[in-house]
Each structure stands twice: as C-alpha cells, then as structure tokens.
CSV table of C-alpha atoms and ligand atoms in Angstrom, one decimal:
chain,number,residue,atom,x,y,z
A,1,UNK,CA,9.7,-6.2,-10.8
A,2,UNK,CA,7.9,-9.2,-11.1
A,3,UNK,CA,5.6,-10.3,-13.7
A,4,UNK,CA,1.8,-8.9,-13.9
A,5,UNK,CA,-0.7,-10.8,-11.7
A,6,UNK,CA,-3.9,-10.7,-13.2
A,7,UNK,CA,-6.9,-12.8,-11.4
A,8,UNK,CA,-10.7,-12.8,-11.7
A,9,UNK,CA,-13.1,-11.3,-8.8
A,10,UNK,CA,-13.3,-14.6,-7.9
A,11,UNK,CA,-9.8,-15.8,-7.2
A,12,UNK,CA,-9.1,-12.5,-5.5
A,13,UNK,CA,-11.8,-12.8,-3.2
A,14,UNK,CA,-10.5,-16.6,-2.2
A,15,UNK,CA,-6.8,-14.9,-1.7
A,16,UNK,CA,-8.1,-11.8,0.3
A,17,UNK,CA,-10.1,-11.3,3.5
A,18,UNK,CA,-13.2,-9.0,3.2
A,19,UNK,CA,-11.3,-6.5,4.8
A,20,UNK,CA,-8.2,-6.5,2.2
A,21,UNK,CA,-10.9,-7.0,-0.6
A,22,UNK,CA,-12.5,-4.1,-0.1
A,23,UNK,CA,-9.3,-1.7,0.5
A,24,UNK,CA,-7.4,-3.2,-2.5
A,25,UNK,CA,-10.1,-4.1,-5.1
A,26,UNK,CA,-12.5,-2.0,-4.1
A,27,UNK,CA,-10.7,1.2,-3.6
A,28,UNK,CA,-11.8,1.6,0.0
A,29,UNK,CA,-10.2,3.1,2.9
A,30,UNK,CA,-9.4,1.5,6.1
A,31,UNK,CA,-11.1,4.0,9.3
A,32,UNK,CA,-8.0,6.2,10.8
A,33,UNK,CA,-5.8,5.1,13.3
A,34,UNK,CA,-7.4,1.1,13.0
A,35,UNK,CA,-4.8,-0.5,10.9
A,36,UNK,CA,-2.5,-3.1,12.4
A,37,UNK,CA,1.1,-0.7,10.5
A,38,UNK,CA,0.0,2.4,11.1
A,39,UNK,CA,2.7,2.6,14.4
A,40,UNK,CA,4.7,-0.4,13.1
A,41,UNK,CA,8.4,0.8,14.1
A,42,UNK,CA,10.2,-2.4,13.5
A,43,UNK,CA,12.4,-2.5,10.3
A,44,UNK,CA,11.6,-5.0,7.4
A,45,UNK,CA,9.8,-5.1,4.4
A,46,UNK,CA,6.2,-4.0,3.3
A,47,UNK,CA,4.8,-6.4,0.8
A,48,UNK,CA,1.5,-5.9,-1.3
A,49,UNK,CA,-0.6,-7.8,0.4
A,50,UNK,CA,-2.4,-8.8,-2.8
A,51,UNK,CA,0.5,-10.1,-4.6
A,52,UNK,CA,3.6,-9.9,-2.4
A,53,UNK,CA,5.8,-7.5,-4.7
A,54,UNK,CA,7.8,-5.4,-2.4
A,55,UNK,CA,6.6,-1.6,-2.6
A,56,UNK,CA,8.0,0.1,0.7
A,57,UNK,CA,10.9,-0.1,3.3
A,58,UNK,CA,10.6,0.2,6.9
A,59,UNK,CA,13.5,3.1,6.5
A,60,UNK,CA,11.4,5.3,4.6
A,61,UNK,CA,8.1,5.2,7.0
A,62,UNK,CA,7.4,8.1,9.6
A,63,UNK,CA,5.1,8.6,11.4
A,64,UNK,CA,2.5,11.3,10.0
A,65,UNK,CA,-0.1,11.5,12.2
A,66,UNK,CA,-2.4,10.5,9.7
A,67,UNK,CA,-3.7,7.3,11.3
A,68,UNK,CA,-2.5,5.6,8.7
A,69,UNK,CA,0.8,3.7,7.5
A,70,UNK,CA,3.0,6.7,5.5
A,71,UNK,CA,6.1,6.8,3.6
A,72,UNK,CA,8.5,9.3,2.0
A,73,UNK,CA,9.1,6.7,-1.0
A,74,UNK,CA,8.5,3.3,-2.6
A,75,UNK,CA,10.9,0.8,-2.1
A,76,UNK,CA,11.5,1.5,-6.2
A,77,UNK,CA,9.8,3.7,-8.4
A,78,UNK,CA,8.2,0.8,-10.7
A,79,UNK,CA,6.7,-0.8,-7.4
A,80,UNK,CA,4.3,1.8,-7.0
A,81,UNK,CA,1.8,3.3,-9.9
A,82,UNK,CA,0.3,6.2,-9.6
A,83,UNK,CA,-3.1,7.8,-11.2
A,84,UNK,CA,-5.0,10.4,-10.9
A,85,UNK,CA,-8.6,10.0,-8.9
A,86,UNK,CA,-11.3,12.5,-8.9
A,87,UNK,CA,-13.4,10.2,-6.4
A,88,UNK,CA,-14.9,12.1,-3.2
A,89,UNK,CA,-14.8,15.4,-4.5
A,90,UNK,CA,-11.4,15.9,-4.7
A,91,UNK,CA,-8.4,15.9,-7.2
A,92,UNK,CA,-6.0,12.9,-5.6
A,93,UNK,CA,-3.1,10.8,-6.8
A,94,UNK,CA,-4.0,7.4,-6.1
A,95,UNK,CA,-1.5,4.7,-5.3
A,96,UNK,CA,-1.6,1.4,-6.7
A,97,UNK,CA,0.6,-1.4,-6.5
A,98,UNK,CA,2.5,-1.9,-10.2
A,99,UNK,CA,2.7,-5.4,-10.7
A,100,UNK,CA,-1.2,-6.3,-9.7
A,101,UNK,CA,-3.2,-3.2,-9.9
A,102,UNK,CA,-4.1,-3.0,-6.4
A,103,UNK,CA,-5.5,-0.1,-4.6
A,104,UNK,CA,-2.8,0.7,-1.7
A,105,UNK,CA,-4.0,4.5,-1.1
A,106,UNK,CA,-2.7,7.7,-2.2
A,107,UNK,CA,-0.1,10.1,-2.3
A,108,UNK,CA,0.3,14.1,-1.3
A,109,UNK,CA,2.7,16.8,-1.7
A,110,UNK,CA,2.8,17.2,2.3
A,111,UNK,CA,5.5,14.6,3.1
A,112,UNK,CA,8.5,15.7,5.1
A,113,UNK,CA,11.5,14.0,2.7
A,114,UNK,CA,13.5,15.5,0.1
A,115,UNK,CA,11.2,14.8,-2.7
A,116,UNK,CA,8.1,16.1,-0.2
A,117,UNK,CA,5.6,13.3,-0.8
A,118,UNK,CA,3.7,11.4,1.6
A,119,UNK,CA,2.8,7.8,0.8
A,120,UNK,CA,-0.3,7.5,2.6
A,121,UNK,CA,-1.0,3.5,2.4
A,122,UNK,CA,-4.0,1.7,4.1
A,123,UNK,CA,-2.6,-1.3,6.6
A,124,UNK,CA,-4.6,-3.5,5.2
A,125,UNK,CA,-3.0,-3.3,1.8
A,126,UNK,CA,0.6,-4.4,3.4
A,127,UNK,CA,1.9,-7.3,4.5
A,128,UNK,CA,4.5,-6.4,7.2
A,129,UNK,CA,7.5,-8.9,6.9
A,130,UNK,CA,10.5,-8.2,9.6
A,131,UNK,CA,13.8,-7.8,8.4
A,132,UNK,CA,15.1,-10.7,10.7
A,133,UNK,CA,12.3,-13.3,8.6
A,134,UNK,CA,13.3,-11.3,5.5
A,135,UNK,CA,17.4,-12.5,5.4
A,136,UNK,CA,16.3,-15.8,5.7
A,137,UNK,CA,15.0,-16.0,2.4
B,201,ZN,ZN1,0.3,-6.2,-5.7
C-alpha cells in the first residue's frame, strides 16, 4: 500500500466534486441504482476515487441487485478498512479506504463468494479504470 494521504477539508473539497465529497467525507450514500459502476461489466481496476489506491478488481464484482457497485473482496486485504458504524439505527461494518480514510460504503455477511461477504461500495467513491488503460502504465 501506499503511503497515508492526509488533507484538510479544504484541499479535499478542491480534489472532489460535491457529489464524491459528500459520499467519501461525509459518509453519505449515493440513491440506489444512480451510480455510473453499479452495472459496470468491463474488467479493470477500481481506484479510490479520493486518493487512487487500488481497493477492488473487476473479477471480484457481481452483480447484487443492490443498486449499487458490489464485490466479494478487496483487491488486498490492507486496501480496505473496516469499522464498525452504529449510524441509522443499525449495527453496520463500514468500509473505508486504508490509505486515506475515505468512506467507500459497507460490508455484509450476504455475499455469494467463499468468504460470504458483499462489498457494497457507492459509485461515486470509485474511479473505474479499464484494464486495456491499466497495462499501459
Ligand atoms: Zn483513498
């Protein structure tokens, strides 16, 4: 993993649009079904769109049903941190991104792989970048 990004309020709001603000410093949640990855089926990388550390693979998303972008894994288990969060009435493992502290979204024990999670990611937390762009640096 890459080093630890720390930036004020200030120079994350400069980096990230209102949308991407709000879902990854804020905590907030992108409406069902809106985000621009949620049916992404092309392979390639998904990137924290705060930072750019890579935290999933296009082989390890399925398609939930969810409305929103959902994997079986992180792309490595120190990409993605995860805490608990007792926001909105319920007991939920958030998701953040390890290197900048990001919100990404959360995880639950309903997922369909071998270790039966679901990464259930906002789209506006990822930056989508396809394989083909990825190999050439
Ligand atoms: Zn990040």
């Amino acid at each position: 993993m890459s080093d630890k990004l720390n930036l004020t309020d200030a120079e994350w709001r400069e980096r990230l649009t209102p949308e991407q603000y709000h879902v990854l410093r804020e905590a907030g949640t992108e409406r069902a079904f809106t985000g621009a990855l949620d049916t992404n089926k092309a392979a390639g990388e998904y990137r924290c769109a705060a930072c750019g550390e890579l935290l999933f693979e296009s082989d390890d998303k399925y398609n939930s049903g969810s409305g929103w972008p959902s994997f079986v894994a992180p792309a490595s288990g120190a990409a993605v941190e995860e805490e608990r969060d007792v926001s909105a009435g319920m007991i939920r493992t958030e998701a953040k991104c390890a290197r900048c502290e990001s919100h990404l979204g959360h995880i639950f024990p309903d997922g369909p792989g071998p270790e039966g999670l679901r990464y259930c990611i906002n789209s506006a937390a990822l930056n989508f970048v396809p394989e083909d762009a990825a190999d050439e640096g």
